[in-house]
């Protein structure tokens, strides 16, 4: 039984999940900053 392919798959899945979470977090952060800028300008 080889263990390495499943570990590689798991890491790849974790990397993809981390990228998705980072993108969502960045989108929320940018939207939050834009909202603050818009509210402070009015």
C-alpha positions as MATLAB code, in Angstrom:
seq = 'XXXXXXXXXXXXXXXXXXXXXXXXXXXXXXXXXXXXXXXXXX';
ca = [
       0.000    0.000    0.000;
       1.401    3.363   -1.004;
       0.623    6.302    1.239;
       2.184    9.128   -0.803;
      -0.568    9.631   -3.449;
      -3.294   10.141   -0.832;
      -1.063   12.579    1.080;
      -0.401   14.510   -2.142;
      -4.132   14.593   -2.894;
      -4.867   15.804    0.621;
      -2.270   18.553    0.385;
      -3.557   19.636   -3.014;
      -7.104   19.745   -1.616;
      -5.915   21.773    1.384;
      -4.084   24.218   -0.878;
      -7.201   24.663   -3.029;
      -9.348   25.175    0.079;
      -6.839   27.693    1.456;
      -6.849   29.606   -1.845;
     -10.661   29.714   -1.899;
     -10.799   30.892    1.719;
      -8.119   33.521    1.057;
     -10.022   34.803   -1.988;
     -13.280   35.032   -0.019;
     -11.512   36.759    2.884;
      -9.818   39.237    0.523;
     -13.138   39.988   -1.212;
     -14.874   40.642    2.123;
     -11.930   42.786    3.311;
     -11.919   44.882    0.110;
     -15.696   45.322    0.325;
     -15.408   46.308    4.004;
     -12.681   48.887    3.264;
     -14.686   50.282    0.313;
     -17.779   50.585    2.540;
     -15.807   52.457    5.213;
     -14.346   54.801    2.579;
     -17.793   55.474    1.089;
     -19.354   56.056    4.521;
     -16.539   58.349    5.678;
     -16.681   60.433    2.458;
     -20.391   61.260    2.885;
];
